[in-house]
Amino acid sequence: MSYGEKKTIVSISAGVVLLAAYLVYTLNAYAAGRAQLADMRFSAATMLVFIGIGVGVAIVTQIAFHIAMAIGIAIRKPTAKDAEIESQITTETREDEMDKLIEGKAAQGGYAIVCMCILAALVSILLGAQGGLMLNILYLGLALGSLAEGAVKLYLYRKGVRNA
């Protein structure tokens, strides 16, 4: 499995956990009566908090991933010196043209999901839904777009990609 695939799997896993935590927190708040769909302040504050948590989680998971990768190399080559391990990490993490092409194609897939969810949020307001529902659709669209981008990356790493 390539570096790009492993990195994407770690990112998707963190994204799924974060989205699940958001859904559990939000749905419990609505079910317990602590918030209403009409309360856009609750939705906005919750989203901002989870965006901040998401940034922190992304940073921590990528740092932990790179540490685990270095430990894995050191375990596979117990006699390797630090310079050799650093060289191996540099070699494995180097992005080539295929990685850039995969990034671009995956971003297109993610943007498509986000655009559809933005349209769904606008239609929900047009049909008379509460503002909190619109905000939640937007947040879910961003989260699902990110997860879709990761899924497309994994697919393209496995299938391969052509510059056409």
XYZ file of N, CA and C in Angstrom:
492
model
N 0.855 -1.173 0.000
C 0.000 0.000 0.000
C 0.901 1.236 0.000
N 0.562 2.195 -0.847
C 1.400 3.382 -0.982
C 1.170 4.362 0.166
N 2.101 5.306 0.258
C 2.006 6.355 1.267
C 0.697 7.135 1.117
N 0.354 7.484 -0.133
C -0.862 8.254 -0.381
C -2.111 7.522 0.087
N -2.160 6.212 -0.156
C -3.320 5.424 0.284
C -3.417 5.409 1.810
N -2.294 5.172 2.460
C -2.299 5.123 3.930
C -2.719 6.468 4.521
N -2.164 7.539 3.977
C -2.493 8.883 4.460
C -3.981 9.174 4.260
N -4.527 8.764 3.121
C -5.939 8.987 2.833
C -6.826 8.181 3.770
N -6.449 6.942 4.053
C -7.226 6.107 4.966
C -7.263 6.731 6.362
N -6.131 7.252 6.822
C -6.075 7.909 8.126
C -6.989 9.136 8.131
N -6.953 9.924 7.064
C -7.794 11.121 6.983
C -9.280 10.764 6.941
N -9.627 9.762 6.154
C -11.030 9.340 6.073
C -11.510 8.833 7.426
N -10.689 8.043 8.093
C -11.072 7.507 9.407
C -11.332 8.623 10.401
N -10.449 9.604 10.436
C -10.642 10.741 11.340
C -11.899 11.507 10.964
N -12.145 11.673 9.670
C -13.339 12.383 9.216
C -14.623 11.671 9.585
N -14.624 10.358 9.460
C -15.818 9.577 9.811
C -16.097 9.680 11.313
N -15.060 9.570 12.124
C -15.238 9.675 13.576
C -15.754 11.061 13.954
N -15.188 12.085 13.341
C -15.608 13.449 13.646
C -17.045 13.698 13.204
N -17.414 13.233 12.020
C -18.794 13.401 11.541
C -19.771 12.645 12.439
N -19.399 11.443 12.853
C -20.261 10.672 13.758
C -20.436 11.406 15.090
N -19.357 11.973 15.617
C -19.447 12.718 16.876
C -20.360 13.938 16.718
N -20.236 14.632 15.591
C -21.098 15.790 15.327
C -22.564 15.370 15.275
N -22.848 14.304 14.550
C -24.224 13.838 14.414
C -24.808 13.407 15.759
N -24.028 12.669 16.534
C -24.503 12.221 17.847
C -24.778 13.427 18.743
N -23.840 14.367 18.785
C -24.011 15.545 19.639
C -25.236 16.356 19.216
N -25.333 16.631 17.923
C -26.423 17.471 17.418
C -27.780 16.793 17.581
N -27.873 15.538 17.181
C -29.157 14.840 17.288
C -29.593 14.677 18.736
N -28.634 14.432 19.636
C -28.977 14.348 21.062
C -29.469 15.690 21.590
N -28.853 16.785 21.137
C -29.287 18.112 21.586
C -30.709 18.403 21.110
N -31.016 18.033 19.868
C -32.372 18.245 19.361
C -33.368 17.341 20.088
N -32.994 16.081 20.307
C -33.893 15.131 20.957
C -34.159 15.506 22.420
N -33.136 16.038 23.099
C -33.285 16.401 24.512
C -33.962 17.761 24.694
N -34.181 18.473 23.597
C -34.826 19.772 23.694
C -33.885 20.907 24.042
N -32.571 20.662 24.035
C -31.601 21.729 24.328
C -31.447 22.681 23.150
N -31.938 22.275 21.973
C -31.827 23.115 20.774
C -33.027 22.865 19.879
N -33.307 23.843 19.049
C -34.385 23.752 18.066
C -33.787 24.019 16.688
N -34.421 23.479 15.652
C -33.936 23.726 14.296
C -34.023 25.206 13.925
N -34.919 25.924 14.565
C -35.045 27.352 14.291
C -33.892 28.146 14.906
N -33.185 27.531 15.844
C -32.094 28.206 16.549
C -30.808 28.108 15.718
N -30.611 29.084 14.862
C -29.417 29.069 14.006
C -28.151 29.311 14.809
N -28.281 29.970 15.952
C -27.099 30.227 16.803
C -26.492 28.926 17.306
N -27.349 28.014 17.765
C -26.855 26.720 18.236
C -26.132 25.988 17.112
N -26.765 25.950 15.932
C -26.166 25.246 14.801
C -24.828 25.860 14.415
N -24.785 27.187 14.339
C -23.546 27.864 13.953
C -22.443 27.631 14.988
N -22.782 27.751 16.258
C -21.777 27.551 17.305
C -21.261 26.116 17.301
N -22.173 25.155 17.154
C -21.768 23.745 17.124
C -20.847 23.470 15.943
N -21.195 24.020 14.792
C -20.366 23.803 13.601
C -18.990 24.419 13.772
N -18.931 25.619 14.306
C -17.627 26.267 14.511
C -16.759 25.471 15.481
N -17.374 24.971 16.535
C -16.621 24.152 17.495
C -16.094 22.890 16.810
N -16.949 22.225 16.037
C -16.522 20.990 15.389
C -15.521 21.247 14.258
N -15.588 22.395 13.613
C -14.568 22.745 12.623
C -13.216 22.905 13.320
N -13.216 23.597 14.461
C -11.976 23.737 15.238
C -11.435 22.397 15.701
N -12.325 21.555 16.194
C -11.917 20.209 16.612
C -11.372 19.445 15.412
N -12.016 19.590 14.264
C -11.579 18.894 13.053
C -10.181 19.297 12.628
N -9.871 20.580 12.715
C -8.527 21.042 12.371
C -7.509 20.417 13.324
N -7.823 20.448 14.611
C -6.923 19.837 15.597
C -6.747 18.346 15.375
N -7.844 17.654 15.105
C -7.781 16.206 14.862
C -6.951 15.908 13.616
N -7.127 16.711 12.564
C -6.359 16.495 11.335
C -4.865 16.650 11.585
N -4.498 17.665 12.335
C -3.086 17.889 12.638
C -2.526 16.747 13.469
N -3.228 16.390 14.531
C -2.747 15.328 15.429
C -2.662 13.985 14.712
N -3.674 13.654 13.893
C -3.640 12.351 13.211
C -2.508 12.283 12.192
N -2.241 13.380 11.499
C -1.145 13.353 10.524
C 0.211 13.272 11.216
N 0.359 13.950 12.338
C 1.611 13.843 13.108
C 1.785 12.414 13.611
N 0.713 11.847 14.185
C 0.780 10.469 14.686
C 1.052 9.492 13.544
N 0.460 9.735 12.384
C 0.689 8.880 11.221
C 2.156 8.902 10.810
N 2.758 10.079 10.763
C 4.161 10.169 10.363
C 5.098 9.565 11.414
N 4.751 9.715 12.668
C 5.549 9.080 13.725
C 5.457 7.563 13.596
N 4.237 7.060 13.397
C 4.047 5.609 13.230
C 4.792 5.106 12.002
N 4.797 5.898 10.946
C 5.518 5.508 9.737
C 7.026 5.415 10.017
N 7.570 6.378 10.743
C 8.994 6.352 11.085
C 9.318 5.162 11.979
N 8.442 4.871 12.922
C 8.651 3.711 13.804
C 8.600 2.422 12.992
N 7.653 2.353 12.047
C 7.550 1.171 11.190
C 8.813 0.939 10.378
N 9.387 2.013 9.852
C 10.631 1.884 9.088
C 11.759 1.433 10.003
N 11.820 2.004 11.211
C 12.866 1.627 12.163
C 12.733 0.166 12.592
N 11.510 -0.343 12.697
C 11.302 -1.741 13.080
C 11.703 -2.674 11.941
N 11.354 -2.287 10.707
C 11.711 -3.117 9.550
C 13.211 -3.156 9.319
N 13.892 -2.050 9.625
C 15.347 -1.967 9.445
C 15.981 -1.574 10.777
N 16.132 -2.528 11.684
C 16.612 -2.188 13.030
C 18.038 -1.636 13.061
N 18.824 -1.907 12.052
C 20.210 -1.412 12.055
C 20.343 -0.072 11.339
N 19.237 0.467 10.837
C 19.295 1.730 10.089
C 19.602 2.895 11.019
N 20.373 3.808 10.513
C 20.701 5.019 11.265
C 19.611 6.062 11.002
N 19.610 7.117 11.814
C 18.595 8.159 11.681
C 18.569 8.758 10.278
N 19.734 8.976 9.709
C 19.802 9.573 8.370
C 19.160 8.658 7.329
N 19.349 7.356 7.482
C 18.742 6.406 6.549
C 17.217 6.405 6.695
N 16.743 6.475 7.919
C 15.296 6.507 8.162
C 14.704 7.780 7.567
N 15.363 8.915 7.786
C 14.882 10.175 7.221
C 14.874 10.124 5.699
N 15.895 9.516 5.124
C 15.958 9.387 3.669
C 14.808 8.527 3.154
N 14.520 7.441 3.848
C 13.418 6.559 3.461
C 12.075 7.294 3.551
N 11.887 8.058 4.623
C 10.645 8.821 4.795
C 10.509 9.848 3.675
N 11.593 10.546 3.365
C 11.564 11.536 2.286
C 11.209 10.885 0.966
N 11.769 9.718 0.715
C 11.487 9.004 -0.531
C 10.020 8.581 -0.600
N 9.487 8.041 0.489
C 8.105 7.553 0.504
C 7.080 8.683 0.431
N 7.397 9.844 1.004
C 6.426 10.929 1.066
C 6.503 11.877 -0.128
N 7.429 11.670 -1.010
C 7.562 12.541 -2.177
C 6.365 12.358 -3.099
N 5.766 13.465 -3.493
C 4.623 13.409 -4.401
C 5.110 13.521 -5.837
N 4.545 12.693 -6.700
C 4.885 12.764 -8.115
C 3.683 13.283 -8.895
N 3.788 13.252 -10.212
C 2.709 13.771 -11.058
C 1.412 12.988 -10.877
N 1.522 11.674 -10.663
C 0.321 10.874 -10.461
C -0.427 11.326 -9.204
N 0.308 11.592 -8.125
C -0.318 12.055 -6.888
C -1.049 13.377 -7.107
N -0.438 14.275 -7.845
C -1.064 15.569 -8.113
C -2.308 15.412 -8.979
N -2.242 14.523 -9.955
C -3.391 14.268 -10.808
C -4.538 13.656 -10.007
N -4.212 12.717 -9.124
C -5.224 12.101 -8.264
C -5.841 13.155 -7.345
N -5.018 14.024 -6.779
C -5.540 15.104 -5.920
C -6.558 15.949 -6.673
N -6.221 16.321 -7.904
C -7.112 17.161 -8.695
C -8.428 16.481 -9.029
N -8.347 15.226 -9.471
C -9.572 14.497 -9.830
C -10.432 14.233 -8.593
N -9.798 13.941 -7.469
C -10.552 13.703 -6.233
C -11.222 14.988 -5.754
N -10.526 16.109 -5.902
C -11.110 17.396 -5.502
C -12.364 17.687 -6.324
N -12.349 17.341 -7.597
C -13.535 17.544 -8.434
C -14.732 16.768 -7.882
N -14.497 15.523 -7.480
C -15.573 14.715 -6.908
C -16.095 15.303 -5.613
N -15.192 15.764 -4.765
C -15.598 16.380 -3.504
C -16.383 17.656 -3.726
N -15.929 18.478 -4.674
C -16.637 19.725 -4.971
C -18.034 19.452 -5.509
N -18.194 18.404 -6.277
C -19.512 18.064 -6.815
C -20.496 17.770 -5.680
N -20.045 17.015 -4.682
C -20.898 16.709 -3.523
C -21.243 17.986 -2.765
N -20.249 18.833 -2.539
C -20.484 20.086 -1.818
C -21.489 20.949 -2.567
N -21.337 21.064 -3.877
C -22.265 21.882 -4.679
C -23.689 21.342 -4.602
N -23.842 20.023 -4.671
C -25.184 19.449 -4.572
C -25.810 19.750 -3.211
N -25.011 19.692 -2.155
C -25.539 19.962 -0.821
C -25.860 21.446 -0.634
N -25.090 22.327 -1.258
C -25.420 23.754 -1.200
C -26.761 23.991 -1.877
N -26.956 23.372 -3.026
C -28.248 23.493 -3.708
C -29.378 22.920 -2.856
N -29.133 21.779 -2.203
C -30.152 21.178 -1.335
C -30.478 22.107 -0.168
N -29.465 22.770 0.394
C -29.697 23.701 1.498
C -30.543 24.884 1.034
N -30.256 25.399 -0.147
C -31.035 26.517 -0.675
C -32.478 26.101 -0.966
N -32.643 24.920 -1.519
C -33.990 24.415 -1.797
C -34.749 24.210 -0.487
N -34.057 23.747 0.560
C -34.734 23.539 1.848
C -35.298 24.849 2.382
N -34.561 25.934 2.237
C -35.061 27.247 2.679
C -36.228 27.691 1.798
N -36.101 27.454 0.488
C -37.169 27.814 -0.444
C -38.471 27.093 -0.096
N -38.332 25.846 0.387
C -39.515 25.046 0.743
C -40.005 25.311 2.163
N -39.363 26.249 2.870
C -39.854 26.650 4.183
C -39.210 25.960 5.374
N -38.097 25.296 5.185
C -37.424 24.628 6.301
C -36.789 25.665 7.237
N -36.493 25.238 8.435
C -35.857 26.099 9.423
C -34.399 26.388 9.022
N -33.884 27.519 9.477
C -32.515 27.912 9.154
C -31.473 26.941 9.687
N -31.762 26.356 10.836
C -30.827 25.383 11.407
C -30.670 24.160 10.529
N -31.755 23.757 9.878
C -31.677 22.623 8.953
C -30.779 22.968 7.773
N -30.924 24.182 7.254
C -30.074 24.610 6.146
C -28.602 24.582 6.546
N -28.303 25.094 7.728
C -26.913 25.098 8.190
C -26.384 23.675 8.347
N -27.217 22.793 8.877
C -26.785 21.398 9.040
C -26.567 20.722 7.688
N -27.394 21.034 6.704
C -27.187 20.475 5.363
C -25.855 20.970 4.802
N -25.558 22.253 5.003
C -24.283 22.793 4.528
C -23.092 22.096 5.200
N -23.180 21.925 6.524
C -22.085 21.267 7.245
C -21.912 19.823 6.783
N -23.030 19.120 6.661
C -22.964 17.732 6.207
C -22.420 17.662 4.782
N -22.765 18.632 3.957
C -22.238 18.672 2.594
C -20.733 18.821 2.575
N -20.215 19.679 3.431
C -18.762 19.845 3.508
C -18.090 18.565 3.997
N -18.666 17.955 5.022
C -18.093 16.725 5.567
C -18.164 15.593 4.547
N -19.322 15.427 3.912
C -19.475 14.354 2.924
C -18.610 14.601 1.696
N -18.444 15.867 1.314
C -17.558 16.195 0.196
C -16.122 15.809 0.496
N -15.700 16.054 1.724
C -14.345 15.679 2.134
C -14.170 14.163 2.134
N -15.172 13.462 2.648
C -15.106 11.994 2.665
C -15.150 11.426 1.251
N -15.960 12.028 0.384
C -16.030 11.578 -1.007
C -14.695 11.805 -1.710
N -14.069 12.927 -1.414
C -12.751 13.201 -1.989
C -11.753 12.116 -1.588
N -11.778 11.721 -0.331
C -10.910 10.646 0.130
C -11.218 9.324 -0.545
N -12.516 9.030 -0.703
C -12.908 7.778 -1.354
C -12.446 7.753 -2.808
N -12.578 8.881 -3.498
C -12.118 8.950 -4.894
C -10.605 8.770 -4.959
N -9.888 9.366 -4.018
C -8.427 9.184 -3.979
C -8.077 7.710 -3.845
N -8.715 7.041 -2.889
C -8.422 5.612 -2.704
C -8.721 4.825 -3.969
N -9.849 5.103 -4.578
C -10.225 4.418 -5.812
C -9.176 4.651 -6.901
N -8.761 5.897 -7.068
C -7.801 6.208 -8.124
C -6.410 5.653 -7.824
N -6.020 5.592 -6.560
C -4.735 4.968 -6.221
C -4.757 3.481 -6.587
N -5.896 2.841 -6.379
C -6.017 1.412 -6.688
C -6.156 1.171 -8.199
N -7.011 1.938 -8.835
C -7.333 1.746 -10.250
C -6.253 2.320 -11.156
N -5.675 3.432 -10.735
C -4.754 4.157 -11.596
C -5.498 5.293 -12.256
N -4.758 6.210 -12.817
C -5.366 7.393 -13.400
C -4.601 7.762 -14.663
N -5.357 8.260 -15.648
C -4.736 8.720 -16.891
C -4.945 10.205 -17.005
N -4.021 10.878 -17.606
C -4.128 12.306 -17.812
C -4.844 12.558 -19.129
N -6.161 12.500 -19.066
C -6.939 12.699 -20.283
C -8.030 13.711 -20.083
